[in-house]
Tab-separated table of C-alpha atoms and ligand atoms in Angstrom:
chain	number	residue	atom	x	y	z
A	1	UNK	CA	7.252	-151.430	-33.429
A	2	UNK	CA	10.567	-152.550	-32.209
A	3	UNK	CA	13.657	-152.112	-34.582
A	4	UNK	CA	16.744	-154.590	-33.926
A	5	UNK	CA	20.389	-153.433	-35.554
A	6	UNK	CA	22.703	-156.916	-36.352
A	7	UNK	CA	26.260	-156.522	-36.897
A	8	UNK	CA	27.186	-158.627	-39.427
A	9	UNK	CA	25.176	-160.503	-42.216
A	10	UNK	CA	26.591	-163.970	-42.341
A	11	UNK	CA	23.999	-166.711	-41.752
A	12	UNK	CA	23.176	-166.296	-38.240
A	13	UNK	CA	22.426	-163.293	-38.496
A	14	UNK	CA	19.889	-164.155	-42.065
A	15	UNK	CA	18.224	-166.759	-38.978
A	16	UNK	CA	18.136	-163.911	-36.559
A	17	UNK	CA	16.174	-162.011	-38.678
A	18	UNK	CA	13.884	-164.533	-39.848
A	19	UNK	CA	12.891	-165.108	-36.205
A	20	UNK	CA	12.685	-160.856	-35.421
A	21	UNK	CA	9.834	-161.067	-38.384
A	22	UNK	CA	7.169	-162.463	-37.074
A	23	UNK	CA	7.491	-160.972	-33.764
A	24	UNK	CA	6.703	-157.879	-35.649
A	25	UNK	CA	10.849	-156.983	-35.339
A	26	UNK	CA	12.390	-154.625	-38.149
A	27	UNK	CA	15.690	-155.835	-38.711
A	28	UNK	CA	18.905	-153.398	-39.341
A	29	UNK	CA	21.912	-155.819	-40.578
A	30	UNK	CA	25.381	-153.689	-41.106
A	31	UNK	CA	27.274	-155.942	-43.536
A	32	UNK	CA	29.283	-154.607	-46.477
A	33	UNK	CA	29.423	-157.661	-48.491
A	34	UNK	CA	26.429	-157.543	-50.731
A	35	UNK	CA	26.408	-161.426	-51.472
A	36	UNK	CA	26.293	-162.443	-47.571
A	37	UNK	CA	23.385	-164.146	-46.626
A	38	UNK	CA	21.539	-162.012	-44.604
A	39	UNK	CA	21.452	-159.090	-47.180
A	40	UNK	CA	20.550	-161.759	-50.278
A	41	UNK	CA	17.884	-162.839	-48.062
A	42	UNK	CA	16.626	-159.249	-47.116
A	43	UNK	CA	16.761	-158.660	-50.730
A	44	UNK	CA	14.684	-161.833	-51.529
A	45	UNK	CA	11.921	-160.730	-49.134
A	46	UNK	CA	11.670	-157.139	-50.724
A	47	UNK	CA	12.691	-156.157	-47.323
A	48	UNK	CA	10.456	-155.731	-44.034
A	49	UNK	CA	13.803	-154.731	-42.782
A	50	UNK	CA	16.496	-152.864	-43.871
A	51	UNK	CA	19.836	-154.691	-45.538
A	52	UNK	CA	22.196	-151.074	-45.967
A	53	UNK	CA	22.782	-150.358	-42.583
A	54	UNK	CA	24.545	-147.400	-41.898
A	55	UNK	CA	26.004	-146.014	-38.446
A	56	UNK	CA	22.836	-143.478	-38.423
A	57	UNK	CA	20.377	-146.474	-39.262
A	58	UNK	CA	22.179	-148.529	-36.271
A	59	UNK	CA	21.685	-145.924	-34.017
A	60	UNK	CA	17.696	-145.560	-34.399
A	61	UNK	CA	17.054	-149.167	-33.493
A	62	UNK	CA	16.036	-150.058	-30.018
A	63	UNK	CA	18.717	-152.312	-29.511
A	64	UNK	CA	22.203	-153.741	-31.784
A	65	UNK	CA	23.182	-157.254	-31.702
A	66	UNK	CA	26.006	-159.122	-33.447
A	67	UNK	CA	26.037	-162.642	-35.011
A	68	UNK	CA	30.081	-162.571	-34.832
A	69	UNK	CA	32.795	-162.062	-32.444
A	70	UNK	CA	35.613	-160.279	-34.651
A	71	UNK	CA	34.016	-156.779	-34.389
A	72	UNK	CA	36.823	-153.638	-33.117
A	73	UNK	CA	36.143	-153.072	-29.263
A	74	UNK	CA	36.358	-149.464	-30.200
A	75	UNK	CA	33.592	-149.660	-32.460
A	76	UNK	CA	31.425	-150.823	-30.231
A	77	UNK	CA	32.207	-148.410	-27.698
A	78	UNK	CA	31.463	-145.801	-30.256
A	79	UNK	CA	27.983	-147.532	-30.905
A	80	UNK	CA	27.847	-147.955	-26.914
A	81	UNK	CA	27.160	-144.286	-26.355
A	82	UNK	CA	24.191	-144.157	-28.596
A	83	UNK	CA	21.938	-147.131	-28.797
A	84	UNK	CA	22.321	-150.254	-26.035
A	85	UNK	CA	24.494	-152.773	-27.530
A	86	UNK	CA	23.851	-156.309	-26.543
A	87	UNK	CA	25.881	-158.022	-25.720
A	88	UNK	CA	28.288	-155.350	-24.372
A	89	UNK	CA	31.718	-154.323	-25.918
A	90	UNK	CA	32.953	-155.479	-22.465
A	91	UNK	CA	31.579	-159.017	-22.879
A	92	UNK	CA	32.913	-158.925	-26.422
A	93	UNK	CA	36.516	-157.989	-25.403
A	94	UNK	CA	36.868	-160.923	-23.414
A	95	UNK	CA	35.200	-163.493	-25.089
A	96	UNK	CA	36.742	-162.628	-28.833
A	97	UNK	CA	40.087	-163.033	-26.952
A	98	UNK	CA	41.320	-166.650	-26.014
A	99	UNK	CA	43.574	-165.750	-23.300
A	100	UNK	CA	41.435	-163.435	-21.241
A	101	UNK	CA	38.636	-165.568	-22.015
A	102	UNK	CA	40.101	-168.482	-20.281
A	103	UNK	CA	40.971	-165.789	-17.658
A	104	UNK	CA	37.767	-164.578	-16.999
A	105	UNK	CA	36.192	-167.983	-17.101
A	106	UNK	CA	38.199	-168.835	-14.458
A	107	UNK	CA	37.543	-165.815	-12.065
A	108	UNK	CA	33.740	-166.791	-12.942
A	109	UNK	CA	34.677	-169.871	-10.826
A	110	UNK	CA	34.882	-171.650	-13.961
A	111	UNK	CA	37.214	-174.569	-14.824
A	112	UNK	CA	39.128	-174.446	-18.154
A	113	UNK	CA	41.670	-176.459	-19.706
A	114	UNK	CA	45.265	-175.836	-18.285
A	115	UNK	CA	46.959	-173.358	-20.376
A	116	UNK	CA	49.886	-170.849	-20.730
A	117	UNK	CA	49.947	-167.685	-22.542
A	118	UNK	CA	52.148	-167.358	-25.380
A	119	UNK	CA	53.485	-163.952	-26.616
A	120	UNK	CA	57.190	-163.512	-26.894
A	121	UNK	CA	59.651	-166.558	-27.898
A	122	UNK	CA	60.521	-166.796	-23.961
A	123	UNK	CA	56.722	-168.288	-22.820
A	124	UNK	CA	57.612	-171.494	-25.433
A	125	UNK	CA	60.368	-172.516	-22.529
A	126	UNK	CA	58.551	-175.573	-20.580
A	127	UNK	CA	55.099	-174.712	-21.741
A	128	UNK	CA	53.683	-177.878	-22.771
A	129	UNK	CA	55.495	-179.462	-20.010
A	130	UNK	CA	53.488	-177.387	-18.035
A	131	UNK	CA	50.033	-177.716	-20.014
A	132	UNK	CA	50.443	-181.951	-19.005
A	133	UNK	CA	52.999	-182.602	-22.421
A	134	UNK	CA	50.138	-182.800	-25.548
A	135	UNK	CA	48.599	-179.733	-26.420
A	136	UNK	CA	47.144	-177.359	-28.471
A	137	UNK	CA	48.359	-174.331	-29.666
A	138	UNK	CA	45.804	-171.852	-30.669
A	139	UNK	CA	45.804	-167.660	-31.541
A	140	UNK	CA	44.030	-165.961	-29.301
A	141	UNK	CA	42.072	-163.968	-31.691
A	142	UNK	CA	40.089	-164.618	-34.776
A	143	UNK	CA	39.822	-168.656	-35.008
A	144	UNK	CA	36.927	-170.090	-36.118
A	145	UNK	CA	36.174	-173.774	-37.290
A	146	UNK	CA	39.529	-175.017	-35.750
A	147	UNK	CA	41.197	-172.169	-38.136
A	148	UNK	CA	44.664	-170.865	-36.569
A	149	UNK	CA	45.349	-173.829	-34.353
A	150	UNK	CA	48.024	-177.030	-34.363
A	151	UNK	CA	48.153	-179.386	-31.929
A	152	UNK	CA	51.341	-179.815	-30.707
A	153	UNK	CA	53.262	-182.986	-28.856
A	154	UNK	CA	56.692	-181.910	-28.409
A	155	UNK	CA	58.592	-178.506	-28.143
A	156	UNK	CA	59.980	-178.724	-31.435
A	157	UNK	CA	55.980	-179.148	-32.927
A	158	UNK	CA	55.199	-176.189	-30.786
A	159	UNK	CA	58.412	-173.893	-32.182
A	160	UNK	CA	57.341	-174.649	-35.383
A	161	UNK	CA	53.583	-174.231	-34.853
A	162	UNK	CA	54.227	-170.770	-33.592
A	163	UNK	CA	56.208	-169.838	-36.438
A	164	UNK	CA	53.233	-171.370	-38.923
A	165	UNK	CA	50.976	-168.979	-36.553
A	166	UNK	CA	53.213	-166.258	-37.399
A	167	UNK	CA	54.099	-165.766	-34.008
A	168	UNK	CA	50.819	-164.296	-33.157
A	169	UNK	CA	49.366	-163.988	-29.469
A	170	UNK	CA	48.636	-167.374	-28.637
A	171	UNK	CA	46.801	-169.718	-26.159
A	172	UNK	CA	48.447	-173.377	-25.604
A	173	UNK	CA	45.876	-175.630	-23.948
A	174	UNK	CA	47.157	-178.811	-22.406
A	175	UNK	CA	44.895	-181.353	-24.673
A	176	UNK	CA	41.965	-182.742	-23.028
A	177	UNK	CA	40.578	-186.253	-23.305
A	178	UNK	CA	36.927	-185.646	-22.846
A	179	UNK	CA	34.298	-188.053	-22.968
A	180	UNK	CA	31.881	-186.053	-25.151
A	181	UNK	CA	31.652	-182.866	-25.972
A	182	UNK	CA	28.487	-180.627	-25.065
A	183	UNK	CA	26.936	-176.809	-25.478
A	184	UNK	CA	24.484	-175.039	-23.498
A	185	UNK	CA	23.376	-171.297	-24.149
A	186	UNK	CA	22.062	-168.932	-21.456
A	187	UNK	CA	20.082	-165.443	-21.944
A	188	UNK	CA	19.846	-163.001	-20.001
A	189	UNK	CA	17.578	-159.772	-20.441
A	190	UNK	CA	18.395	-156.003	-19.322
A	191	UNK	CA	15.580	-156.301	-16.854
A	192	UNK	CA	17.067	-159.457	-15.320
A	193	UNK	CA	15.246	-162.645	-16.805
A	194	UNK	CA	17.507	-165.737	-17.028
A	195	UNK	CA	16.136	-168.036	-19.385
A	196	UNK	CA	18.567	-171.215	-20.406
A	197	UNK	CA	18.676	-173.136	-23.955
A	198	UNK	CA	19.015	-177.557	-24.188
A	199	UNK	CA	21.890	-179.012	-23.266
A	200	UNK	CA	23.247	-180.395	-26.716
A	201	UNK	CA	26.226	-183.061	-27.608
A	202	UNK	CA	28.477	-181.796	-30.084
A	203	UNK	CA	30.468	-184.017	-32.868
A	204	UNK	CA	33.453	-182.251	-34.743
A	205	UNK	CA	35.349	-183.642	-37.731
A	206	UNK	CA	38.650	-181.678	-38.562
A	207	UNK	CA	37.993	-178.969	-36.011
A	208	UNK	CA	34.393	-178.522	-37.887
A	209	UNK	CA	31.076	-178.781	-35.880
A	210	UNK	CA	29.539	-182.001	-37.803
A	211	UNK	CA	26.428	-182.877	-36.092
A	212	UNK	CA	24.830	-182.062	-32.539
A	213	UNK	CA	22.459	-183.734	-31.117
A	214	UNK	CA	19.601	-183.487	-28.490
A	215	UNK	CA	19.182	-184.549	-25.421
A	216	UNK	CA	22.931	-184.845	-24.443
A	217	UNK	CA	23.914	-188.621	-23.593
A	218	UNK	CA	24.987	-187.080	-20.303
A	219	UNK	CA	25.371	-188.890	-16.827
A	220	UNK	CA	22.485	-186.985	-14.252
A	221	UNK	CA	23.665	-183.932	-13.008
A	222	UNK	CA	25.691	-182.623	-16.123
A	223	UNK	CA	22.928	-180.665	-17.613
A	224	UNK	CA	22.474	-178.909	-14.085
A	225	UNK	CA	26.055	-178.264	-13.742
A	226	UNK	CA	25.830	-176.763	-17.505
A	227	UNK	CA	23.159	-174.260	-16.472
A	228	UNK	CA	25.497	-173.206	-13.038
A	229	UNK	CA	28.123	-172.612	-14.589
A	230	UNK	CA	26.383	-170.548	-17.772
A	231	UNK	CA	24.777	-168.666	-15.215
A	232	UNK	CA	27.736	-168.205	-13.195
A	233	UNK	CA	29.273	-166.566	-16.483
A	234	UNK	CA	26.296	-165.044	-17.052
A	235	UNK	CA	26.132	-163.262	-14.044
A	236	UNK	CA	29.895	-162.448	-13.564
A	237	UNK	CA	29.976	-161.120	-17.130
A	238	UNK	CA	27.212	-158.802	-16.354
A	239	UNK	CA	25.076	-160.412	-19.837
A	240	UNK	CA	22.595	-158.584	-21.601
A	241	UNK	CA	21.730	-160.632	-24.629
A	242	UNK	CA	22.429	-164.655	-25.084
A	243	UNK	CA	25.982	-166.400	-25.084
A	244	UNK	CA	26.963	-170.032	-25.623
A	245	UNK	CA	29.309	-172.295	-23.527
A	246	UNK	CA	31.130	-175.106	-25.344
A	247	UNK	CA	32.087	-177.621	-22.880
A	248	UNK	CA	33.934	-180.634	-22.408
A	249	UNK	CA	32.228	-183.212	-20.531
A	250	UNK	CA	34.910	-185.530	-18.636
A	251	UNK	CA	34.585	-188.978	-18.029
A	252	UNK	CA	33.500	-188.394	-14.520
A	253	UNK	CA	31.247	-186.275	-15.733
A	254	UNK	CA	32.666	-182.660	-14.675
A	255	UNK	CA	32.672	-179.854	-17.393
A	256	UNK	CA	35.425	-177.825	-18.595
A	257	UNK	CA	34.680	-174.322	-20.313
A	258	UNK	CA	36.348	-174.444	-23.684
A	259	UNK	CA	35.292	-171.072	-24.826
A	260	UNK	CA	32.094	-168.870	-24.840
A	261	UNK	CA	30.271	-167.469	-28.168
A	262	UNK	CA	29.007	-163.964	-27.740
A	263	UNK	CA	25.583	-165.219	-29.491
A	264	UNK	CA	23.682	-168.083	-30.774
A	265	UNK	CA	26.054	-171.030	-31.691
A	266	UNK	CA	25.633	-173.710	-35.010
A	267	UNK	CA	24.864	-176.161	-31.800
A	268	UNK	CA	22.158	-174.036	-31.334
A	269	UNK	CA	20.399	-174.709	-34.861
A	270	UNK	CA	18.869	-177.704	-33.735
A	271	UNK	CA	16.135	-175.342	-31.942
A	272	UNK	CA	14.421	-173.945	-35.018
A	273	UNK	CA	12.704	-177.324	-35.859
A	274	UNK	CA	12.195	-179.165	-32.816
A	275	UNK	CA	8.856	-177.636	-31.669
A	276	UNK	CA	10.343	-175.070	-28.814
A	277	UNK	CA	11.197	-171.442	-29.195
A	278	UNK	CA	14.465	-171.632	-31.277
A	279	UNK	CA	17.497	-170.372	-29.949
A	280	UNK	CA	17.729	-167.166	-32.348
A	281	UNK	CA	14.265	-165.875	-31.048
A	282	UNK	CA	15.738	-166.152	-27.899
A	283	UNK	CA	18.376	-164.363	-28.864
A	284	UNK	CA	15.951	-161.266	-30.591
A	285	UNK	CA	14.004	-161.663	-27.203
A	286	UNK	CA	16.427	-160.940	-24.418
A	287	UNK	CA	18.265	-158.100	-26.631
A	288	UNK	CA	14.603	-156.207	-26.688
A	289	UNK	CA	13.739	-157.519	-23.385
A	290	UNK	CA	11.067	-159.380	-24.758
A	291	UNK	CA	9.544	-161.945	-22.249
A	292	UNK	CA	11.543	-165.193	-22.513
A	293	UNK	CA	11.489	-168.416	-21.293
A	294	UNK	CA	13.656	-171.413	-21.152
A	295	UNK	CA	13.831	-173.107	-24.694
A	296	UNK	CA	14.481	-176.645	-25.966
A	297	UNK	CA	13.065	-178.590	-28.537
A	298	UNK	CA	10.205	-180.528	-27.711
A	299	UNK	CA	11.015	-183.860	-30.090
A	300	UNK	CA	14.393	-185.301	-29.887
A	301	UNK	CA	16.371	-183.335	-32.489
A	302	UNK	CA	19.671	-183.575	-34.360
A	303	UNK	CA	21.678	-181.356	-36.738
A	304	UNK	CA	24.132	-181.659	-39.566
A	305	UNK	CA	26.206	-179.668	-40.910
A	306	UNK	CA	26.643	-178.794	-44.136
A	307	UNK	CA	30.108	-178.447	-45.066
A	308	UNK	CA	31.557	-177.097	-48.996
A	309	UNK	CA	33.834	-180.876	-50.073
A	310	UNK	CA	36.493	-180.796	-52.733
A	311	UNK	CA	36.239	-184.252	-54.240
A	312	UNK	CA	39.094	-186.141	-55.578
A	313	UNK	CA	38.933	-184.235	-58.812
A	314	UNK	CA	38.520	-181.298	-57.528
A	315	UNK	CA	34.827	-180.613	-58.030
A	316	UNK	CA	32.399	-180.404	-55.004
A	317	UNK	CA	30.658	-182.853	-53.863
A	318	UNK	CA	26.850	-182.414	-53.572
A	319	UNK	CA	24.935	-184.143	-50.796
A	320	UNK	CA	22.196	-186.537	-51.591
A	321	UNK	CA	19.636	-183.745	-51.305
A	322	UNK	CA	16.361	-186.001	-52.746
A	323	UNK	CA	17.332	-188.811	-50.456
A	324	UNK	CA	17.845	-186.272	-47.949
A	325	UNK	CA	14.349	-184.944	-48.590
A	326	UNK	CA	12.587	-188.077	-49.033
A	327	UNK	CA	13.828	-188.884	-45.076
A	328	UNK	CA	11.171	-188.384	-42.767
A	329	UNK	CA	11.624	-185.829	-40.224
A	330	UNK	CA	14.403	-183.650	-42.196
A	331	UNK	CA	14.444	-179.838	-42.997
A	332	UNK	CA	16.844	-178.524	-44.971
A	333	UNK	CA	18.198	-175.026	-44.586
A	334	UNK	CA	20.523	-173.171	-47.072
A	335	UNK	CA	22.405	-169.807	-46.944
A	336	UNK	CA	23.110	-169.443	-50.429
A	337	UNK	CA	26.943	-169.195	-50.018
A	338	UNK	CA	29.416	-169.948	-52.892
A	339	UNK	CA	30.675	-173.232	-52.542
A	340	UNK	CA	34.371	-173.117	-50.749
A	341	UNK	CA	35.981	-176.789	-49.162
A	342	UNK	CA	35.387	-176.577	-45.717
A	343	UNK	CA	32.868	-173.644	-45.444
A	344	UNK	CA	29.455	-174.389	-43.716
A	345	UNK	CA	27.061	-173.695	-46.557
A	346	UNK	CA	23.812	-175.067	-44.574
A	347	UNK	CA	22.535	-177.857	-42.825
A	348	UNK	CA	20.045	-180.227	-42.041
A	349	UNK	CA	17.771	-180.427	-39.135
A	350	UNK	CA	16.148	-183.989	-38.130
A	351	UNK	CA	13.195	-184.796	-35.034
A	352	UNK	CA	11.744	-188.338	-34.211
A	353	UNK	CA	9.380	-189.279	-31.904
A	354	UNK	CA	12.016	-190.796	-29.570
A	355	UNK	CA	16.144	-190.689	-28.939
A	356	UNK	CA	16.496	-194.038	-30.719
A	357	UNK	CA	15.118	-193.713	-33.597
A	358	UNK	CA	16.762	-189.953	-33.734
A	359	UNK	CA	20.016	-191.611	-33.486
A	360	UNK	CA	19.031	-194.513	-36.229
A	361	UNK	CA	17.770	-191.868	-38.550
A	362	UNK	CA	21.011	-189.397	-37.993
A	363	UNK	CA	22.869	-192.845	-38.826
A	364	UNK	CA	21.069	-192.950	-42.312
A	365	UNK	CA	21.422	-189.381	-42.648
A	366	UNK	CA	25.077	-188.904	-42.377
A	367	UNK	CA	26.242	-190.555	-45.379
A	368	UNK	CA	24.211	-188.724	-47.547
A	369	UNK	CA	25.920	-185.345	-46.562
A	370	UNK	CA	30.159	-185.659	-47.362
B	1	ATP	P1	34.555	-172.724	-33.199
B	1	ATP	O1	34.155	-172.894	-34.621
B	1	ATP	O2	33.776	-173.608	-32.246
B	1	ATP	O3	34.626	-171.304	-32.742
B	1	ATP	P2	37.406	-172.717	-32.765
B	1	ATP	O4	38.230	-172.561	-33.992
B	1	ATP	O5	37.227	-171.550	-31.878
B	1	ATP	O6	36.021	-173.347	-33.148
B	1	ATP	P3	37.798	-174.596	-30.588
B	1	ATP	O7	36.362	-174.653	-30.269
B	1	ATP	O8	38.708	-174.043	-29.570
B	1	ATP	O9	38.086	-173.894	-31.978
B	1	ATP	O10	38.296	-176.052	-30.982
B	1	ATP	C1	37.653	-176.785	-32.023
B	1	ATP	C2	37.506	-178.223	-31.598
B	1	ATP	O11	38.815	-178.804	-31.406
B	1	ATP	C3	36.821	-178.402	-30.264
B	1	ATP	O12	35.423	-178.348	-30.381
B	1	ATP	C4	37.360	-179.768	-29.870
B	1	ATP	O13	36.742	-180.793	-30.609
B	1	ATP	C5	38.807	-179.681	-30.305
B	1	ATP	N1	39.619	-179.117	-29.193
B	1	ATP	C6	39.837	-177.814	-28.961
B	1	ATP	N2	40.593	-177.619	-27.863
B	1	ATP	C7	40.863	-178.830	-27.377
B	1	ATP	C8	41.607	-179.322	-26.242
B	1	ATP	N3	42.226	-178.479	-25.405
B	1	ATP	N4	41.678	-180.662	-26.052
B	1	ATP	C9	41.067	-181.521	-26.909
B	1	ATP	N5	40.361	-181.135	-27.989
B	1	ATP	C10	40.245	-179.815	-28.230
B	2	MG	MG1	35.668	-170.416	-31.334
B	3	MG	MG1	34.612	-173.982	-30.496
């Protein structure tokens, strides 16, 4: 009997441990916030796994993950000494931190956007001059969903973007015109098995992940390069555990590393219905060295997000949910989140038989879900 520790209890992690189960996984979650998903949902289930958590509960499982990024390096190091922690604090340092993300990416033998570091009122001179004129300014910690970021197309919009950001550490990226944008995750277990997740294009509205969708309308090679340069990461990041690239696919069809997630992604959702092993098994897998393969749905597959809407008057608005149901091919997964405007409160999962009609039917779909 194998015993996994999450740290946190948001959503991903209530979808990490509803793939642990049936693998005969006990699942651990550390999350003080008794209305998060993961504990409701541990609660619901009268509990195969533990929802208190507890530093002495962590510490008896076989292995801890984490379902988000903003965790204190020095907690992890104080986990480190006692149970494996996957991935490492050391992975976590860089990837939770824009600017030495980009900087590790790049001694990876990545390519990122061109940026400039911005920390004192001195790195604003000629920055976005330097970054190709347009950019956009973002804090190198704790953004999420395009949170703490402006884009920015002269040096007075950057001036007063910084000052909006509170002056903050901050990352300005020159602003890229890609042709699509794509995602790709790679795991990799403590006994050395690389095993690589489907290449999946990515649609955001307001900074927000809206829909992805698989396979990637990608010209040949892309998904290969995808997988080199994950594994490059991969490798030069020492991994133990899964991470996602987000990518920017250029018109030639070259990829840009926009940033990394230290665990399964929202792109990544897509997984759990379309036949394959779904990305967050993958995930329980290579942290318990489990034997793992590569995984991608089998059926053409698509995802929606969705997202808490304020209508006009205020009041949410609902999404269609028996038209929604009534589609064929849809599955509809909740995590029982208060509704908030602009805060991911499920989303919908779609397969057909072939890419066309997947596209057709995400067509149909979207309007149903503001
Ligand atoms: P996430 O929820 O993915 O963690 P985030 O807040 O960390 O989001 P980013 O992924 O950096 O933000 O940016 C959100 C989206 O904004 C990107 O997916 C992309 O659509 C757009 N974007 C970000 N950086 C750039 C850029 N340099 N050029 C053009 N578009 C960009
Ligand atoms: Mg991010
Ligand atoms: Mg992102």
């Amino acid at each position: 009997d194998l015993t996994l520790g999450i740290l946190g209890g948001g959503q991903l992690a209530q979808m990490l441990a509803l793939a642990a189960l049936p693998l005969g996984v006990r699942v651990t979650v550390l999350e003080p916030d008794a209305q998060a998903p993961a504990r409701l949902c541990a609660r619901h289930l009268h509990a195969p796994y533990t929802d208190a958590g507890g530093l002495e509960q962590l510490v008896a499982c076989d292995a801890v993950t984490l379902e988000f990024e903003n965790i204190p390096v020095e907690a992890l190091a104080a986990l480190e000494g006692r149970v494996p922690v996957r991935p490492a604090g050391a992975l976590l340092a860089r990837s939770k931190h824009r600017a030495r993300e980009k900087q590790a990416l790049r001694e990876a033998g990545a390519t990122t956007a061109p940026f400039e570091i911005i920390e004192a009122e001195g790195d604003l001179d000629g920055a976005l001059a330097r970054v190709g004129g347009r950019g956009i300014l973002k804090t190198s910690e704790l953004g999420y969903d395009g949170k703490g970021q402006a884009r920015v197309n002269t040096d007075a919009e950057l001036r007063a973007a910084w000052d909006d950001l509170n002056r903050v550490p901050c990352v300005l990226e020159g602003f890229v015109a890609f042709e699509r944008e794509v995602s790709l995750a790679v795991a990799r277990t403590p006994s050395g098995q690389v095993a690589f997740g489907p290449l999946v294009e990515n649609v955001h509205r307001d900074g927000i992940l809206r829909a992805s969708v698989y396979p990637a309308r990608v010209p040949d090679g892309t998904e290969a390069l995808a997988r080199d340069l994950a594994r490059a990461v991969a490798d030069a990041w020492a991994l133990e555990g899964l991470i996602t690239l987000e990518f920017f696919q250029l018109p030639g069809g070259d990829l840009l590393v926009n940033e990394v997630a230290p665990r399964v992604h929202n792109s990544g959702h897509l997984t759990q219905d379309g036949g394959g092993l779904s990305q967050f098994e993958a995930q329980v897998r290579a942290v318990l060295d489990l034997p793992l393969s590569d995984w991608a749905p089998l059926h053409p597959t698509a995802m929606l997000n969705v997202v808490g809407m304020d209508g006009p008057d205020g009041q949410p608005l609902e999404p269609d949910w028996a038209a929604i149901d009534a589609m064929s091919g849809t599955r509809v997964h909740l995590y029982h989140k208060a509704h908030r405007h602009g805060r991911k409160v499920g989303h919908v999962n779609l397969v057909a038989p072939d890419a066309d009609t997947l596209r057709a039917r995400l067509a149909s779909l979207e309007p149903l879900v503001p």
